[in-house]
Short mmCIF file of C-alpha atoms in Angstrom, two decimals:
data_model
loop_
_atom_site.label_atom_id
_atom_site.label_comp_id
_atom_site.label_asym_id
_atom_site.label_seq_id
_atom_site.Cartn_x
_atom_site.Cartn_y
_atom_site.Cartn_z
CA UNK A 17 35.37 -102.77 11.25
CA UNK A 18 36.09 -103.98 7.63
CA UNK A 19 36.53 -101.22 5.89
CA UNK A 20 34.24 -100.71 2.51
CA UNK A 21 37.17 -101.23 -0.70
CA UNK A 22 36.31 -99.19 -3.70
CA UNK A 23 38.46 -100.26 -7.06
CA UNK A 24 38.64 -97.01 -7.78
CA UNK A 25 39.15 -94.67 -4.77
CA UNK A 26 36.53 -91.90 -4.63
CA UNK A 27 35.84 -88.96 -2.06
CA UNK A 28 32.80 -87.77 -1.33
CA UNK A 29 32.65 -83.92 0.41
CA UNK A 30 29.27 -83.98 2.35
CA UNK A 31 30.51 -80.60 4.19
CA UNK A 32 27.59 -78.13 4.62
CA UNK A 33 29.95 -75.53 2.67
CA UNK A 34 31.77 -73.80 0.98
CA UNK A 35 30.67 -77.44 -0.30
CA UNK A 36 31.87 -79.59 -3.12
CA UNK A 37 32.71 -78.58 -6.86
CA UNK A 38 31.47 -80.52 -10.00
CA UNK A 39 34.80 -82.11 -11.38
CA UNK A 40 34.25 -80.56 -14.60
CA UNK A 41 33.79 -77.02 -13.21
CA UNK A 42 37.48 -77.28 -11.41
CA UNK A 43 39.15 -78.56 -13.73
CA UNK A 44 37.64 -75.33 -16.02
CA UNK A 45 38.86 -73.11 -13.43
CA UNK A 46 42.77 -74.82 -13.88
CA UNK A 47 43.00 -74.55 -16.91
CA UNK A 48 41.59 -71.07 -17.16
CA UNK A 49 42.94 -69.54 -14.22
CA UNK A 50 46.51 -68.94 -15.89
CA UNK A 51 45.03 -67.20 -19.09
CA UNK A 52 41.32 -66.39 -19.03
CA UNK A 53 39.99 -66.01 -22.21
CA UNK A 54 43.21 -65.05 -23.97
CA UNK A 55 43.82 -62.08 -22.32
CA UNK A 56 47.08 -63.19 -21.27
CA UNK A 57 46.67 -62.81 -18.06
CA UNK A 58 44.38 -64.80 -15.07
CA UNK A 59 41.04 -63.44 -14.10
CA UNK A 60 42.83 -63.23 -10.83
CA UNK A 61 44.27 -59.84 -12.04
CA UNK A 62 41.60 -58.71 -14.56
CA UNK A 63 40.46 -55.07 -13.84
CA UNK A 64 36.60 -54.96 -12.70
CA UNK A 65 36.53 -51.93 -14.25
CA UNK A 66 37.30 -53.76 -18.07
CA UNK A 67 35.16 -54.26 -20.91
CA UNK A 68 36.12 -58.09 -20.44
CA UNK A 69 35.28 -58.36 -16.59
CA UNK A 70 31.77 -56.12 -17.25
CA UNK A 71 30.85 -58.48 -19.95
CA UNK A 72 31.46 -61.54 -17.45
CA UNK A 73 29.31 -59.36 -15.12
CA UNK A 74 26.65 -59.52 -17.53
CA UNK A 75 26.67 -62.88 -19.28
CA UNK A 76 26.47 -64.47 -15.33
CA UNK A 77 23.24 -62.05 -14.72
CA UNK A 78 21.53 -63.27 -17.62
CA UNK A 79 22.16 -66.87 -16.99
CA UNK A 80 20.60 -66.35 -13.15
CA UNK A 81 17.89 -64.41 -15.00
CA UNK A 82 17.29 -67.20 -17.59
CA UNK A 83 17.36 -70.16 -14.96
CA UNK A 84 14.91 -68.07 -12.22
CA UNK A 85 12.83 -66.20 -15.04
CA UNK A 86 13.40 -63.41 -12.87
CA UNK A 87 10.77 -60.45 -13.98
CA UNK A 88 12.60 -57.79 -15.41
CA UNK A 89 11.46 -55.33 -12.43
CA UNK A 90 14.05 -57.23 -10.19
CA UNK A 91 17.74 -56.21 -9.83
CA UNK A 92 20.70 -58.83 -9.85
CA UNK A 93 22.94 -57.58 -7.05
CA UNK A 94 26.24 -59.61 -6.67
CA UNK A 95 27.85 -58.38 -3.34
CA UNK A 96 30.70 -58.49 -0.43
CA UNK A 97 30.27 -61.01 2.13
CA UNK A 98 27.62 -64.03 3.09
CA UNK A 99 24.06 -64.21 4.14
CA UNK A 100 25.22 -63.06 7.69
CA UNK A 101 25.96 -59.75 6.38
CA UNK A 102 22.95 -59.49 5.25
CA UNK A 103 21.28 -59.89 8.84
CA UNK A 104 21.97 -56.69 9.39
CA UNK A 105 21.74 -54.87 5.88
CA UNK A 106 17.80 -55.83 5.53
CA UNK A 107 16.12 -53.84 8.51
CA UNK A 108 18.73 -50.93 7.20
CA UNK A 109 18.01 -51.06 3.75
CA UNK A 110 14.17 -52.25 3.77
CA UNK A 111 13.00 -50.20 6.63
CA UNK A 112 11.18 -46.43 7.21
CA UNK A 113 12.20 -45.23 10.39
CA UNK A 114 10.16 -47.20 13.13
CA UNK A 115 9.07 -49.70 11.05
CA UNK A 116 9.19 -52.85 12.21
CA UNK A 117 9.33 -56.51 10.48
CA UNK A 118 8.30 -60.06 11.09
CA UNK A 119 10.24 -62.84 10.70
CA UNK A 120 9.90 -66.92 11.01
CA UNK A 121 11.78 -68.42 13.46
CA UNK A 122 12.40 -71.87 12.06
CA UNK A 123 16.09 -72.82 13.52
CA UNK A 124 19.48 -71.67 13.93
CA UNK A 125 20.00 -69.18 11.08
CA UNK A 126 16.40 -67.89 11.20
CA UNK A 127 17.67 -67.28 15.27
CA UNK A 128 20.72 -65.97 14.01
CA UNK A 129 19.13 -63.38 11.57
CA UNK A 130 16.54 -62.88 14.01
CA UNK A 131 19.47 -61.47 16.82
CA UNK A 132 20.86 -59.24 14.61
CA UNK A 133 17.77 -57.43 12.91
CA UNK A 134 16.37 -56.63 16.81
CA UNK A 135 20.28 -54.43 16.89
CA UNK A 136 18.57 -52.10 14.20
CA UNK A 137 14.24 -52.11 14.39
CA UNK A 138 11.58 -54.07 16.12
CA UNK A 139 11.22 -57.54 15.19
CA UNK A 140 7.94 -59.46 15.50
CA UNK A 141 8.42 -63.22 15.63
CA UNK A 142 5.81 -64.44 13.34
CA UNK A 143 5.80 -68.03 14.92
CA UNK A 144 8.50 -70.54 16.14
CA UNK A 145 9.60 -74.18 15.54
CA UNK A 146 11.16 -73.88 18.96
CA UNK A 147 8.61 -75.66 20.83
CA UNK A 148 8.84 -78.72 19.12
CA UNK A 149 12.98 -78.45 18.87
CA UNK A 150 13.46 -77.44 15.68
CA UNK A 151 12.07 -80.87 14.15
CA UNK A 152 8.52 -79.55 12.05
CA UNK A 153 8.03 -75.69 10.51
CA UNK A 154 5.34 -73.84 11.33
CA UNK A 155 2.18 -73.71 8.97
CA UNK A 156 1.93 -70.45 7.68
CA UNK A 157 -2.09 -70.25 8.02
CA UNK A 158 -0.84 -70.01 11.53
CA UNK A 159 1.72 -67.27 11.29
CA UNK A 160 1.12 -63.85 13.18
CA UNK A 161 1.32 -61.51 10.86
CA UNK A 162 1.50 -57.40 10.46
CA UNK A 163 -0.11 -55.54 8.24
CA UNK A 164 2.56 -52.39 8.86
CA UNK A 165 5.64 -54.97 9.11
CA UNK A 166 8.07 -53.96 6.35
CA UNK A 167 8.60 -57.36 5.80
CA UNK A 168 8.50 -60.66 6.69
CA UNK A 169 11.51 -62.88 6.61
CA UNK A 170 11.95 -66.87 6.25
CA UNK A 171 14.78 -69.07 6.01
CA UNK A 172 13.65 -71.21 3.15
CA UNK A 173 16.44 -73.94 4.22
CA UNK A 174 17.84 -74.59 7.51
CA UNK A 175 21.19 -76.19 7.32
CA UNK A 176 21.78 -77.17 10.44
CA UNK A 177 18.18 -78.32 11.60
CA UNK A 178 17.58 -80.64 8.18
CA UNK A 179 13.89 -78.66 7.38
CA UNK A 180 13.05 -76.99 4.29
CA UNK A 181 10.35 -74.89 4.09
CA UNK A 182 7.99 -76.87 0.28
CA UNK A 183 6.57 -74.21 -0.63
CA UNK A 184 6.66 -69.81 -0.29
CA UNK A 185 2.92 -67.84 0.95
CA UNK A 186 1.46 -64.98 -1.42
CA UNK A 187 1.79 -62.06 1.45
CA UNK A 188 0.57 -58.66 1.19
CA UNK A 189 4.09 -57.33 2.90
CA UNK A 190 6.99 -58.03 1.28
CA UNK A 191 8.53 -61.98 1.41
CA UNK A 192 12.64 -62.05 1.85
CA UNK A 193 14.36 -65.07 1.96
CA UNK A 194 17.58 -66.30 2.85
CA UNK A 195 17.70 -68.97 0.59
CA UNK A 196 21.63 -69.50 0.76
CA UNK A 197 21.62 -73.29 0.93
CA UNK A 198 18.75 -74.59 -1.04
CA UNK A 199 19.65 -71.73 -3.64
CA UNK A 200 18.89 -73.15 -7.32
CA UNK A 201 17.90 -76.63 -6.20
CA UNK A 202 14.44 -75.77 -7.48
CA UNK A 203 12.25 -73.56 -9.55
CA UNK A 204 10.83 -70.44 -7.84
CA UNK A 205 8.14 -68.15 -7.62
CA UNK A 206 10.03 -65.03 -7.77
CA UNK A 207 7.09 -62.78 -8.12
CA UNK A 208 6.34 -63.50 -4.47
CA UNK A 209 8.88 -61.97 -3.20
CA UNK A 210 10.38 -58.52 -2.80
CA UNK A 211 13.82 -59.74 -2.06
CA UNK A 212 15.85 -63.25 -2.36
CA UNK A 213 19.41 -63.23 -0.90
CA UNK A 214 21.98 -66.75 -0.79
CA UNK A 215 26.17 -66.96 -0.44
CA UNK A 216 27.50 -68.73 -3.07
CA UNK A 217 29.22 -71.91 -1.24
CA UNK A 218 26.52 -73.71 -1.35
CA UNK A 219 25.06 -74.26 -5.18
CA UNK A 220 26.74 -71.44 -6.56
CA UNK A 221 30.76 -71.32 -6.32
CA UNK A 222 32.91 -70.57 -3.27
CA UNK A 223 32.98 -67.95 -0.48
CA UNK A 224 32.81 -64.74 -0.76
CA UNK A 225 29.69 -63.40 -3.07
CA UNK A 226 26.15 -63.15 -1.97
CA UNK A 227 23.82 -62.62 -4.65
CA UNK A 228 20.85 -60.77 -3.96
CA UNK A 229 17.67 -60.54 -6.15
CA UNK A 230 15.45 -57.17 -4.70
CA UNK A 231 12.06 -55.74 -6.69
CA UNK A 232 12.55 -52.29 -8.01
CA UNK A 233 10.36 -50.86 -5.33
CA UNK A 234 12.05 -51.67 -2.35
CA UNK A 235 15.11 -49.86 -3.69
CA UNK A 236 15.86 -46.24 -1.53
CA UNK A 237 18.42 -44.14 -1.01
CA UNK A 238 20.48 -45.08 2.13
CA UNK A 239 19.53 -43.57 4.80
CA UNK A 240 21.85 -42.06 7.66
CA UNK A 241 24.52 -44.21 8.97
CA UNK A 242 24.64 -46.65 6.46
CA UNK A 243 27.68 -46.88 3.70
CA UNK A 244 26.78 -46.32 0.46
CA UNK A 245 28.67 -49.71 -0.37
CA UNK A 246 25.72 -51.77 1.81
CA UNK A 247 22.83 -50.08 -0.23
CA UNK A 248 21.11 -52.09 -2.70
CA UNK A 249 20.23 -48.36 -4.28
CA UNK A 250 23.24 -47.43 -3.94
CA UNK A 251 24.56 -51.39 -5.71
CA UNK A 252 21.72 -51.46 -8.23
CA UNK A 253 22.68 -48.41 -9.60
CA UNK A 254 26.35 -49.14 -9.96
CA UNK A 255 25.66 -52.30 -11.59
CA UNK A 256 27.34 -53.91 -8.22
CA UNK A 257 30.35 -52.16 -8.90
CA UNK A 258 30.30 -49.27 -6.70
CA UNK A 259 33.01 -50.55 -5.06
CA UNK A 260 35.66 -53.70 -6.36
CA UNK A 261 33.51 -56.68 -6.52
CA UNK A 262 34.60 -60.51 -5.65
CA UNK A 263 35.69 -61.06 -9.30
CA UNK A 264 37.09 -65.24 -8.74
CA UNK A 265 33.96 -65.87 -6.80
CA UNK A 266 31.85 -64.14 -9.65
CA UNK A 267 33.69 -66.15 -12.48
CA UNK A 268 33.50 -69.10 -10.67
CA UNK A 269 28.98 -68.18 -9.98
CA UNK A 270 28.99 -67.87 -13.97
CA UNK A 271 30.70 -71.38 -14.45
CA UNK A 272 28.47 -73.33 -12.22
CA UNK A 273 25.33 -71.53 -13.82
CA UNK A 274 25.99 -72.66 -16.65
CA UNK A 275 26.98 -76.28 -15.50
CA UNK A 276 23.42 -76.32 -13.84
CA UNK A 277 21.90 -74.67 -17.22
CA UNK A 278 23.60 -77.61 -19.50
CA UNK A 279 22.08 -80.45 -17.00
CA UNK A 280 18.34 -79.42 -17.67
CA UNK A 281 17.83 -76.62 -15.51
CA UNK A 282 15.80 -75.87 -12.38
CA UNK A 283 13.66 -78.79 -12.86
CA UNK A 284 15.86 -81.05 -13.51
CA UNK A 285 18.35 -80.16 -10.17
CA UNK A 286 15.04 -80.59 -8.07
CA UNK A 287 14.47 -83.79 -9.22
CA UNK A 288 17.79 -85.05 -8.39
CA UNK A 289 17.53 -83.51 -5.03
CA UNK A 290 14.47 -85.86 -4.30
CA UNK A 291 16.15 -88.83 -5.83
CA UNK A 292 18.95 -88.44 -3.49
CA UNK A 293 17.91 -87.05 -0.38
CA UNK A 294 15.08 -89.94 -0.60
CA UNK A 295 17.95 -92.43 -0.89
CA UNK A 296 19.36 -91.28 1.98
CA UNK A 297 16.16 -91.11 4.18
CA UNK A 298 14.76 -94.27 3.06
CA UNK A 299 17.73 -96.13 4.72
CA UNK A 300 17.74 -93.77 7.77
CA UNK A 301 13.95 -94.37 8.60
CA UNK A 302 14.28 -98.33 8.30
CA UNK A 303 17.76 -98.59 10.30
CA UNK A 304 17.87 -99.53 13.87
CA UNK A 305 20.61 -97.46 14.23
CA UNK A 306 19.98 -93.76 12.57
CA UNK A 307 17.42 -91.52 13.18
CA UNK A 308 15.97 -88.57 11.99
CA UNK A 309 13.55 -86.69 13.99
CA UNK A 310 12.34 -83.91 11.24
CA UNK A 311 8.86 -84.21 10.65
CA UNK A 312 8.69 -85.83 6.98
CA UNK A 313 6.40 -83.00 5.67
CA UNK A 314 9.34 -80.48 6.49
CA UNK A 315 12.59 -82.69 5.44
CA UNK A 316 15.27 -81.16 3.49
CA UNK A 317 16.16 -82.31 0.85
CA UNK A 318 19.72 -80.49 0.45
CA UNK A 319 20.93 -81.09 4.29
CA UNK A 320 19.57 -84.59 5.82
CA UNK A 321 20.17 -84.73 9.32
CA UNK A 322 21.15 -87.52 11.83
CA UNK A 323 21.67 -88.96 15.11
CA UNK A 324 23.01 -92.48 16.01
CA UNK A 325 21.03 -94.18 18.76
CA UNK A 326 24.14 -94.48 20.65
CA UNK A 327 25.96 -91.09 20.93
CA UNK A 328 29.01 -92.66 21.82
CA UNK A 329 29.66 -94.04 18.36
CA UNK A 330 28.97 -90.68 17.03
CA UNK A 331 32.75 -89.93 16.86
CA UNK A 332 33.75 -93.31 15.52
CA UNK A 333 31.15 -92.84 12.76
CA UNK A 334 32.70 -89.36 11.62
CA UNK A 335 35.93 -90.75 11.41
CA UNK A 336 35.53 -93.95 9.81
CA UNK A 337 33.47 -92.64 6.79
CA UNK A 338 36.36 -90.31 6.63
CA UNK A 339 38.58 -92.70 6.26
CA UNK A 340 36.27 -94.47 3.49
CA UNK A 341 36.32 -90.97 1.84
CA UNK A 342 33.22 -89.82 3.06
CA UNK A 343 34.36 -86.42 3.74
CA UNK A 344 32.13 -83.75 6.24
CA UNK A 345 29.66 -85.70 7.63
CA UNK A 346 29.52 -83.73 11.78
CA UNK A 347 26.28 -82.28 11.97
CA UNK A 348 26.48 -78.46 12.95
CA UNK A 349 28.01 -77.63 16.37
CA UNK A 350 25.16 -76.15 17.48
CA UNK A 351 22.71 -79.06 16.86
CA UNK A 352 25.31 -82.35 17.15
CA UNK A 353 24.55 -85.55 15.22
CA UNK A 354 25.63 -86.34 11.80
CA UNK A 355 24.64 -84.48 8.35
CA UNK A 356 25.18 -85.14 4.86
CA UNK A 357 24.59 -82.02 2.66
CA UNK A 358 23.63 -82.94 -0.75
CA UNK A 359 23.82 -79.98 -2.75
CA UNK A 360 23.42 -79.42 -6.96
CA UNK A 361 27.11 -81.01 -7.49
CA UNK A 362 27.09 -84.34 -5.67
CA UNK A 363 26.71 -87.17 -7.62
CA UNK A 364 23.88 -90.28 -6.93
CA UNK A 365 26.90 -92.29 -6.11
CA UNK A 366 28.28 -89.88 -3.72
CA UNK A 367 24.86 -91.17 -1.67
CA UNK A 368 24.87 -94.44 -2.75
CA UNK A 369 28.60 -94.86 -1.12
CA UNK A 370 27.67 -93.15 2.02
CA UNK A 371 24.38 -95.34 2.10
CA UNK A 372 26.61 -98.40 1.69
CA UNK A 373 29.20 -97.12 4.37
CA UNK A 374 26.52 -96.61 7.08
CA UNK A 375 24.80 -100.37 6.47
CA UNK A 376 28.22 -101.31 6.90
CA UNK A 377 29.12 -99.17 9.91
CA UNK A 378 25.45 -100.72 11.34
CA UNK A 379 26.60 -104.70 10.58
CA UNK A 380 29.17 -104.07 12.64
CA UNK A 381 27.55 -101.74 15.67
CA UNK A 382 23.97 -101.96 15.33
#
């Protein structure tokens, strides 16, 4: 294969995270990291306990609050761990003993979530994508609800199955989302829910911090058996410094809200999402050599997936755009096929490249 030649050499990190940095935002963190803000020493080593580190605390809740117009009646919880962890903190935190909840199984992380909840209460699967493989959601004027469920639970994104759920229900139980990969891609309706939880690799930073967004009333005091560092109460209350909180991944959640604030917001990441997730799909759905079987209706827009029509060239594929600096591109290893994650900080040309590498790649195997 020719090889696509780029004046200017350029990579492109399609991985599905931790994902790709604006430029700007890492070369902030360089230049920062030695001194942060003239304390004469890096944020690395800054005390969590120090009028300098709570203010950072603050200023990074208020520009979450500002970009989600979250309601004042809603805590900003910025905790230990991923979404995983999170699995098994909901049914703990949310629940009365014996409760149950309900929860949408819509792919591999909703089936992942799902596992774990059923090791602490009674889960009710609401309705399944499974039937059709994981390629269309469910409707929700066909989900089986309960009235006495605790909950209900969606995955608003699925990363590895490329579906994205357009749009949240009004419930009367309360909504929770795991909403770690389409996280600030769009404007929300956080009213609906009673609790919003997303790791920061995605659209927010690096590994390491989960931010979690719970309604006043669904905060309790911990009940038996669970540490008083995995209760939201327990969290809210200490301002999320009950116990030593991930202090780089927090500075680095404060820089990248603010890089989304200073690009037009909420509005203005969703529209580039469409712009280049249509890009991409455009060029998949008239190739004789991609595919994508997601239903159109149910698409993501952050995580297009892909097969090849010959499997064997699945490999080759991976490697070449590698080599053309189209980083990340293996779909997840539970689901095969190719992916291209297109979160807040890659750039139209990012797609436009890989769009040109896989005509390219088709010339010369298609």
């Amino acid at each position: 294969m020719a090889f696509i030649s780029f004046e200017q050499p350029e990579r492109y990190n399609f991985a599905a995270g931790p994902a790709m940095l604006p430029a700007e935002v890492l070369e902030q963190i360089r230049e920062e990291l030695p001194d942060w803000r003239d304390t004469g020493h890096s944020l690395l080593e800054e005390p969590f306990t120090s009028p300098a580190f709570k203010q950072l605390m603050a200023e990074t809740e208020q520009e979450l609050r500002s970009l989600l117009a979250i309601p004042r009646h809603y805590r900003v919880l910025f905790l230990h761990g991923g979404a995983s962890a999170q699995f098994g903190l909901l049914p703990l935190n949310l629940l009365q003993p014996g409760q149950s909840a309900d929860y949408l199984e819509s792919g591999h992380w909703a089936r992942k979530a799902i596992a774990e909840a059923r090791r602490h209460a009674p889960v009710n699967v609401i309705a399944s994508g499974a039937e059709q493989d994981f390629t269309a959601l469910p409707s929700s004027e066909y989900w089986c609800l309960d009235p006495d469920a605790g909950y209900c639970h969606i995955t608003s994104n699925e990363t590895g199955n490329g579906l994205q759920l357009p749009d949240f229900p009004e419930l009367p139980v309360p909504l929770v989302a795991d909403m770690t990969s389409d996280f600030l891609t769009r404007p929300l309706p956080v009213e609906r829910f009673g609790l919003i939880y997303a790791s920061t690799q995605k659209n927010l930073g690096v590994a390491g911090l989960c931010v979690v967004i719970v309604r006043d009333d669904l905060l309790r005091a911990p009940p038996r058996g669970l540490p008083a560092a995995f209760s939201y109460a327990v969290q809210a209350k200490q301002q999320s410094r009950f116990n030593t909180p991930p202090t780089f991944a927090l500075y680095v959640a404060g820089l990248m809200l603010r890089w989304i604030a200073r690009r037009g917001g909420l509005p203005a990441m969703a529209e580039m999402a469409d712009a280049r997730s249509r890009q991409l799909y455009r060029y998949i759905d008239s190739s004789g050599l991609y595919l994508c079987r997601q239903t159109h209706a149910h698409r993501s827009m952050i995580n297009v997936c892909f097969q090849l029509a010959d499997d064997r060239l699945l490999e080759r594929f991976i490697a070449q755009a590698a080599n053309a600096g189209l980083a990340n591109l293996q779909g997840h290893s539970a689901v095969g096929g190719a992916r291209a994650s297109l979160y807040n900080a890659m750039p139209a040309l990012g797609v436009a490249r890989l769009v040109e590498f896989m005509k390219e790649f088709e010339h010369d195997h298609g």
